[in-house]
Coordinates of C-alpha atoms and ligand atoms in Angstrom, one line a residue:
X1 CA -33.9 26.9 -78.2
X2 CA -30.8 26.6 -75.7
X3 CA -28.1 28.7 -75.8
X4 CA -25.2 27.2 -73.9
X5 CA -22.7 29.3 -73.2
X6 CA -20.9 27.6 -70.5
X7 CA -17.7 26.2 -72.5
X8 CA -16.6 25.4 -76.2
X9 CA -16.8 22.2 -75.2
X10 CA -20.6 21.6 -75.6
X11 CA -20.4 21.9 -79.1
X12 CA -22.2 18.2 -80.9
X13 CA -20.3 17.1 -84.8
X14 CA -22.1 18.9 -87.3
X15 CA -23.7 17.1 -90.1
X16 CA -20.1 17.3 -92.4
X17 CA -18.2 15.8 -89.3
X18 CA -20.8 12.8 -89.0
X19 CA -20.0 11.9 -92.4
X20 CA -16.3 12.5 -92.1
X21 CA -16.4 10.3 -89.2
X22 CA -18.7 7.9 -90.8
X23 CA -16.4 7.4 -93.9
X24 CA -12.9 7.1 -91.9
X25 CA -10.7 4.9 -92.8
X26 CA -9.3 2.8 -89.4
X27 CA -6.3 0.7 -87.5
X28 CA -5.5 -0.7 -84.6
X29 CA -4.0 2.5 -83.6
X30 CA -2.0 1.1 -80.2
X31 CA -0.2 -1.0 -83.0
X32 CA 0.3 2.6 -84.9
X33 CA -2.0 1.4 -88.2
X34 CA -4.6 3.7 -87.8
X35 CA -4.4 5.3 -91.3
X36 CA -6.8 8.3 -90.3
X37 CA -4.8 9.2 -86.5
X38 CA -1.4 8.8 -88.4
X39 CA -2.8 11.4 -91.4
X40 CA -3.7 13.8 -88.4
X41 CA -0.8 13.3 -86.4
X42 CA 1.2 13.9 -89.7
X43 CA -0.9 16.9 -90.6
X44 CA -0.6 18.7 -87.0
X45 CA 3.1 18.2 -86.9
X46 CA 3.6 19.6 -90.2
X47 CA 0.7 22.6 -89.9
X48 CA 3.4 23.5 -86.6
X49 CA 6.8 22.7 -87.9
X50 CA 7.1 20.6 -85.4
X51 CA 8.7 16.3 -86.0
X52 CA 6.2 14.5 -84.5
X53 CA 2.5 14.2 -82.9
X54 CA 0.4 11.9 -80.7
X55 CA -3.2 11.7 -80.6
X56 CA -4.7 11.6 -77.2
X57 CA -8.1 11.1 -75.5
X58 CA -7.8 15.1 -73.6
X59 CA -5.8 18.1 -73.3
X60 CA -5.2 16.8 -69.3
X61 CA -3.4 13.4 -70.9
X62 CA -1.6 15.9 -73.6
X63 CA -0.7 18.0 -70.9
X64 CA 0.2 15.1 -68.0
X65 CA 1.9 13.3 -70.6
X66 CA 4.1 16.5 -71.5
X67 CA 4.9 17.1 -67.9
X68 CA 6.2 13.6 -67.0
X69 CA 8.4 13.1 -69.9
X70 CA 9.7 16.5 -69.4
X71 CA 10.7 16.0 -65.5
X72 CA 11.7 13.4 -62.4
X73 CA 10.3 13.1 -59.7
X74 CA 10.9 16.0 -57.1
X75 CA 11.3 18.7 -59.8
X76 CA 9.5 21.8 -60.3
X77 CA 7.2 23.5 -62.8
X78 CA 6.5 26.9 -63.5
X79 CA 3.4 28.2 -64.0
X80 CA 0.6 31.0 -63.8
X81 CA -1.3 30.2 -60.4
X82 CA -5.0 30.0 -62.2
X83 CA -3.5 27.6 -65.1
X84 CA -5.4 24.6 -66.1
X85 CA -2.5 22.1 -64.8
X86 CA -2.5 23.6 -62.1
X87 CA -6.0 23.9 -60.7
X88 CA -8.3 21.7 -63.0
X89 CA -6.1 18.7 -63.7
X90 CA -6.9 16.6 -60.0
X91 CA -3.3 17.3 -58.7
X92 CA -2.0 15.1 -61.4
X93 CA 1.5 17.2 -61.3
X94 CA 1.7 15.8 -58.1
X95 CA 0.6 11.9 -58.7
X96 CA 1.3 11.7 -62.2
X97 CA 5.3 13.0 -62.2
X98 CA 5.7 13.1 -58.8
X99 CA 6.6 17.1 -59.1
X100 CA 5.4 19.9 -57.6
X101 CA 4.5 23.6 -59.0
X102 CA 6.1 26.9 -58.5
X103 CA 2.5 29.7 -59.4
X104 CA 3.4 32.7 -60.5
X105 CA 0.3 35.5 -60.3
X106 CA 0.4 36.9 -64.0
X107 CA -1.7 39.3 -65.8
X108 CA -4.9 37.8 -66.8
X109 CA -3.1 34.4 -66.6
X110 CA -0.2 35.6 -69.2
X111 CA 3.3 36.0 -66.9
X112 CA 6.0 37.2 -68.0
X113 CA 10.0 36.6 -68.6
X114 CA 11.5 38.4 -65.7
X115 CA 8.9 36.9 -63.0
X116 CA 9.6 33.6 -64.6
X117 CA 13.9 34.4 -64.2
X118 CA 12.6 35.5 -60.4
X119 CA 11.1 31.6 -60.0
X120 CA 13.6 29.5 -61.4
X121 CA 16.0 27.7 -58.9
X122 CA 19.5 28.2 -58.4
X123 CA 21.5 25.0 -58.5
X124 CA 21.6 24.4 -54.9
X125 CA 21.1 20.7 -53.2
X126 CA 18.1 22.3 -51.0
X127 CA 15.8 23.6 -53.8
X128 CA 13.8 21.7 -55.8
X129 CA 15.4 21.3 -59.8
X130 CA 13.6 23.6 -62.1
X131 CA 12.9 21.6 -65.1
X132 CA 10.1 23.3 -67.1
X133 CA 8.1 26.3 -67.7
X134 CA 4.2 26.0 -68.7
X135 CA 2.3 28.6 -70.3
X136 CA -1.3 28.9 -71.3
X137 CA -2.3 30.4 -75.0
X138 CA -5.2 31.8 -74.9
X139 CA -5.2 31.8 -71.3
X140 CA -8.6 29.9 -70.1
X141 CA -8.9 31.7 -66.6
X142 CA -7.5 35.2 -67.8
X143 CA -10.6 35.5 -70.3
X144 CA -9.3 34.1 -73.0
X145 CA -6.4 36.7 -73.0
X146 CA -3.5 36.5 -75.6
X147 CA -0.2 36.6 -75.3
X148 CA 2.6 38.6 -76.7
X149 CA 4.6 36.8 -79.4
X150 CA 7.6 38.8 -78.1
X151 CA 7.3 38.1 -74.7
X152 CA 6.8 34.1 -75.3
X153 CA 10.5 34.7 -77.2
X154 CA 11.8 36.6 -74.2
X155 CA 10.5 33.4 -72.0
X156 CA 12.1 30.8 -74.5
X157 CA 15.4 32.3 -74.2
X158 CA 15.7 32.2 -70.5
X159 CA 14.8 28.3 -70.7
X160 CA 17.6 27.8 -73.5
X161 CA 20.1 29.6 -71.4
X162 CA 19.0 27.5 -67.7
X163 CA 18.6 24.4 -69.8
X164 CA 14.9 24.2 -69.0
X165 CA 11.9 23.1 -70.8
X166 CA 9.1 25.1 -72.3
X167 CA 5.4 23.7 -73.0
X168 CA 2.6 25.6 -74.2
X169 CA -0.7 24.6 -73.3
X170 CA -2.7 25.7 -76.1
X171 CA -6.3 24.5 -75.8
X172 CA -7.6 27.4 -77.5
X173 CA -4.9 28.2 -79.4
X174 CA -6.6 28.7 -82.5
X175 CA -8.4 31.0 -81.1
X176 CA -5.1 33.2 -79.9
X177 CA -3.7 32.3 -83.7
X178 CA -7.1 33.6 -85.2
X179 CA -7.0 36.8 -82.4
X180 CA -3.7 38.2 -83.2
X181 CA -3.1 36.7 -87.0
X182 CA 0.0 34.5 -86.2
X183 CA 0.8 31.3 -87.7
X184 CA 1.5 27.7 -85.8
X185 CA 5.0 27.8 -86.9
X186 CA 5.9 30.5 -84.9
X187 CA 4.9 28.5 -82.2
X188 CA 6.5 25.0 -83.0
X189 CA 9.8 27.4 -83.1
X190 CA 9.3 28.5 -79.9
X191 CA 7.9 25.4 -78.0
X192 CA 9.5 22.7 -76.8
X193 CA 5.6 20.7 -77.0
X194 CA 2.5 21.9 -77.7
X195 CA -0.6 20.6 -76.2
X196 CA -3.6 21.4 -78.8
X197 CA -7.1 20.9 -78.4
X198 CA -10.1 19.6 -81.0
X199 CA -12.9 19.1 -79.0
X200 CA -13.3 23.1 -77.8
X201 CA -13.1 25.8 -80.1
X202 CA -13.0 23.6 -83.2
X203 CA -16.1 21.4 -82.5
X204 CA -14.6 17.5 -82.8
X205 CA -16.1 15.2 -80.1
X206 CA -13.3 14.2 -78.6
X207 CA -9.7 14.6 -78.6
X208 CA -6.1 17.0 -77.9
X209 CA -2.8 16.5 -80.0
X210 CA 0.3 16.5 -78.7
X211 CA 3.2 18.0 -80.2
X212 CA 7.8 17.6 -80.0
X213 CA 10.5 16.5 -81.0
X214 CA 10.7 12.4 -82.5
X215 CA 12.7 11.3 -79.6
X216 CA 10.4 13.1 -77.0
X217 CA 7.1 11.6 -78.7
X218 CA 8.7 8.3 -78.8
X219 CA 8.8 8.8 -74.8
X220 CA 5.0 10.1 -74.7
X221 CA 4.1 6.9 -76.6
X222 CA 5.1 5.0 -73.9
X223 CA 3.3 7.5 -71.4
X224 CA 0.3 7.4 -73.1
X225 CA -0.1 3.8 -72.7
X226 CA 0.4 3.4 -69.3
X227 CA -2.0 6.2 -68.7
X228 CA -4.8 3.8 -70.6
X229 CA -4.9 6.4 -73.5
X230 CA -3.9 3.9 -76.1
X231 CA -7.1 3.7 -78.4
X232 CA -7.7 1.1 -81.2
X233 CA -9.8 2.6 -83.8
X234 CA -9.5 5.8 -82.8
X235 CA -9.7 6.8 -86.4
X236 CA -13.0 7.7 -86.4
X237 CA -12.0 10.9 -84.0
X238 CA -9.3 11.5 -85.9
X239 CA -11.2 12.3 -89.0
X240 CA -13.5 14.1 -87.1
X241 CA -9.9 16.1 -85.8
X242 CA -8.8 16.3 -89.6
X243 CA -12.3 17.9 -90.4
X244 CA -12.5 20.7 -87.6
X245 CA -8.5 21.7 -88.7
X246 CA -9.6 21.8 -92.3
X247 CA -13.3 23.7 -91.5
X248 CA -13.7 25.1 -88.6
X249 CA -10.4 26.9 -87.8
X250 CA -11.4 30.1 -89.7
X251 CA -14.8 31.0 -88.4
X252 CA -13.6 31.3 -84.8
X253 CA -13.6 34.8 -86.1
X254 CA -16.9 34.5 -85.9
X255 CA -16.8 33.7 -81.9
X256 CA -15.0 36.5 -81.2
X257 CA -17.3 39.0 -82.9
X258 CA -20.1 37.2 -80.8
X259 CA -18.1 37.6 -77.5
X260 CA -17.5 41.4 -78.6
X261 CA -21.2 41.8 -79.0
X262 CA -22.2 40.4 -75.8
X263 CA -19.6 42.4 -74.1
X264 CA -20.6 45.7 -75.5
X265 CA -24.6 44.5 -74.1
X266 CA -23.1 43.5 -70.9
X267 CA -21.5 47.1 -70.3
X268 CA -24.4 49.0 -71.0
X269 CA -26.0 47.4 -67.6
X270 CA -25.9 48.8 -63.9
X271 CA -25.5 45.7 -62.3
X272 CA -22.5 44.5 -64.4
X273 CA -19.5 45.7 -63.3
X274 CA -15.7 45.2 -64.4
X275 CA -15.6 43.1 -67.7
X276 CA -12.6 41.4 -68.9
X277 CA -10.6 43.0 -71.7
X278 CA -12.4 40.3 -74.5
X279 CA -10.0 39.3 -77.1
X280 CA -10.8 36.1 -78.2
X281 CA -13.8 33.8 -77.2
X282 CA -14.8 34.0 -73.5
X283 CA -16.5 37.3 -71.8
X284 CA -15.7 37.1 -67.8
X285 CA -17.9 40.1 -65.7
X286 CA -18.4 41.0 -62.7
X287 CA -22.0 41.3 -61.0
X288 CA -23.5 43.2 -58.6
X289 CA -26.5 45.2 -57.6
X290 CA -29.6 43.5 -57.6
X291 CA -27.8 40.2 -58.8
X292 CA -25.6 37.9 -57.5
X293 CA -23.5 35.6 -60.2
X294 CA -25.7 32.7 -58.9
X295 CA -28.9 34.8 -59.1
X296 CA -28.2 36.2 -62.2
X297 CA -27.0 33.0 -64.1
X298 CA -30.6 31.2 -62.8
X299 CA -32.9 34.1 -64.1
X300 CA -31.0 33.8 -67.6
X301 CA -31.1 29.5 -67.0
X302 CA -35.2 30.4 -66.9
X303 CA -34.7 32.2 -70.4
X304 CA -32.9 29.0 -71.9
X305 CA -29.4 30.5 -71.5
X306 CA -27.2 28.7 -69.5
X307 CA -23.6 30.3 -68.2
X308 CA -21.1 29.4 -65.5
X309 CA -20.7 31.8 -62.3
X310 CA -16.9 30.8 -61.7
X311 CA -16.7 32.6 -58.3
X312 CA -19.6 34.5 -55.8
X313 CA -19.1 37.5 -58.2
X314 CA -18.2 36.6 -61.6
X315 CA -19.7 34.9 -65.1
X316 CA -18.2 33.5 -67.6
X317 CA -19.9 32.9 -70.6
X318 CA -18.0 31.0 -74.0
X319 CA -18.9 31.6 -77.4
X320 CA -18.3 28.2 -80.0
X321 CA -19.7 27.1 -83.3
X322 CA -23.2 26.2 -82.3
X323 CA -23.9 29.6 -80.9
X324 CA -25.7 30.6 -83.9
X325 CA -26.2 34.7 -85.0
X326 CA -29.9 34.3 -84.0
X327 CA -28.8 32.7 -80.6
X328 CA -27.0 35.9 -80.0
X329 CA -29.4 39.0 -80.9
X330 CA -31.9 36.9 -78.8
X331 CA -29.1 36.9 -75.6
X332 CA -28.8 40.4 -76.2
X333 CA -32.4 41.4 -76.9
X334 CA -32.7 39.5 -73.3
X335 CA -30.0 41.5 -71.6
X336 CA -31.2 44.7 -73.1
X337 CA -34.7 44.0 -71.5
X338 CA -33.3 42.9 -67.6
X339 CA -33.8 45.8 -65.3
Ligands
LIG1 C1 -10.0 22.4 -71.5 C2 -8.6 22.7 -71.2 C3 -7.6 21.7 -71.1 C4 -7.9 20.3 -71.3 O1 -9.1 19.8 -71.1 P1 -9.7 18.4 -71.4 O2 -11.1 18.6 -71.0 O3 -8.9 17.4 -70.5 O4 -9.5 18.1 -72.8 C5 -6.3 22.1 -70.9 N1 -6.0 23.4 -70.7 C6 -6.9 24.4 -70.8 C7 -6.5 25.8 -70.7 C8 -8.2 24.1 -71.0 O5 -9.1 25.1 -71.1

């Protein structure tokens, strides 16, 4: 039995999603007649407040798409200095919109209003225009941390007042909805676009939404082609989409208890040392002693557990929907019996 623990992204469509899949009803979705993308797109928009949606192959197009529609070339983009656009998304900020990025160091990847006020431009012909703000919900290289609904407010009101945009990039935003009991409307009131993920937490194969205003996803439309994310019969993902949103959004409870558990193992050890604060799915720790992150990840890889060592000293493992209950008393049995 293999436990993978390396991302939420290694989850396979359960038996329910196959048959979901199986029985979609398809278009030619480039010509916008794919019944099933158009129900989700509806769905999503709707479940957010929010006027429109667009289906797209990843949260990198959601989020690349987002970023060029929302800028011109030579503009700048605020953001935490471990977010995903940032670091994981091949410099497409840079090729893609032709912008560059203004990091800010935050607090477990979460920053805050007045260091965002502290990074925006003043108009002045030698600095770059500031034209949006990016934030991560839950925040993938902060451990999964969680914002503050109050501080995203405080954010959003200093991009009304300097007329600049706000994007959330919420890849595992279910999860932060599911960790601090908040609705997606409070979100589509406080986002200019929403990037959301179904291929993570909530188990689909394949696929991210993208959420705004009519005009705006009129715009990404257009982007989305030219990036060669225009799908034809893309319905069968999208029912796959519309079955994760309607099953699997509740039982990321169930990850979180999981992550708690581990934690709580983790701490007990001498060679672990600082843990990141787990709120939501992910458990980030510290190793040292007798184990390196690589040495440590290889003797739990020879147990059938496989985890990520994201830097010489640190772990991350990810807790998703086919990490069963038995899959984690046997992790913990394992780390209770390393000495
Ligand atoms: C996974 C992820 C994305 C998008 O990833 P894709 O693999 O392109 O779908 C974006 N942002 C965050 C924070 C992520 O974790």
């Amino acid at each position: 039995m293999l436990i993978d623990l390396r991302s939420d992204t290694f989850t396979k469509p359960s038996q329910g999603m196959l048959e979901a899949m199986f029985k979609a009803n398809v278009g030619d979705d480039v010509f916008g007649e794919d019944p099933s993308i158009n129900k989700l797109e509806n769905e999503c928009a709707s479940m957010f407040g929010m006027e429109a949606a667009l289906f797209c192959p990843s949260g990198t197009m959601t989020n690349q798409i987002a970023i060029k529609c929302h800028t011109q070339p030579g503009n700048e983009v605020i953001c935490e200095k471990m977010s995903h656009i940032y670091i994981y998304e091949g410099g497409g900020v840079a090729s893609n919109s032709g912008c560059q990025v203004k990091p800010i160091e935050g607090n477990r990847g979460r920053i805050q209003a007045n260091q965002v006020l502290e990074a925006i431009n003043a108009e002045d012909i030698h600095k770059p225009v500031t034209a949006l703000v990016s934030v991560e919900n839950t925040a993938n290289r902060g451990g999964g941390s969680c914002y503050e609904m109050n501080h995203l407010q405080l954010i959003k009101e200093l991009c009304l007042s300097h007329n600049i945009n706000f994007h959330l990039d919420g890849a595992r935003l279910w999860n932060a909805l599911i960790c601090k009991n908040e609705s997606p409307k409070q979100y589509g009131e406080i986002f200019d676009t929403i990037s959301i993920c179904l291929s993570k937490g909530l188990g689909a194969p394949v696929g991210s939404v993208l959420l705004g205003k009519i005009d705006f996803i009129k715009k990404a439309r257009r982007v989305r082609k030219v990036f060669g994310g225009g799908m034809r019969q893309a319905g069968y993902l999208g029912a796959a989409g519309l079955y994760a949103l309607e099953n699997n959004i509740s039982r990321l409870e169930t990850d979180h208890q999981h992550a708690q558990k581990i934690g709580i193992a983790l701490s007990k050890k001498d060679f672990i040392g600082e843990i990141l604060p787990i709120e939501t799915n992910m458990i980030i720790f510290e190793v040292k002693g007798k184990f390196t992150a690589t040495s440590l990840a290889e003797l739990l890889k020879q147990h059938h557990i496989l985890c990520i060592p994201i830097s010489s000293t640190q772990i991350r493992m990810v807790t998703h929907l086919d990490v069963t209950p038995e899959m984690v008393e046997r992790l913990l049995d394992l780390i209770n019996n390393i000495n």
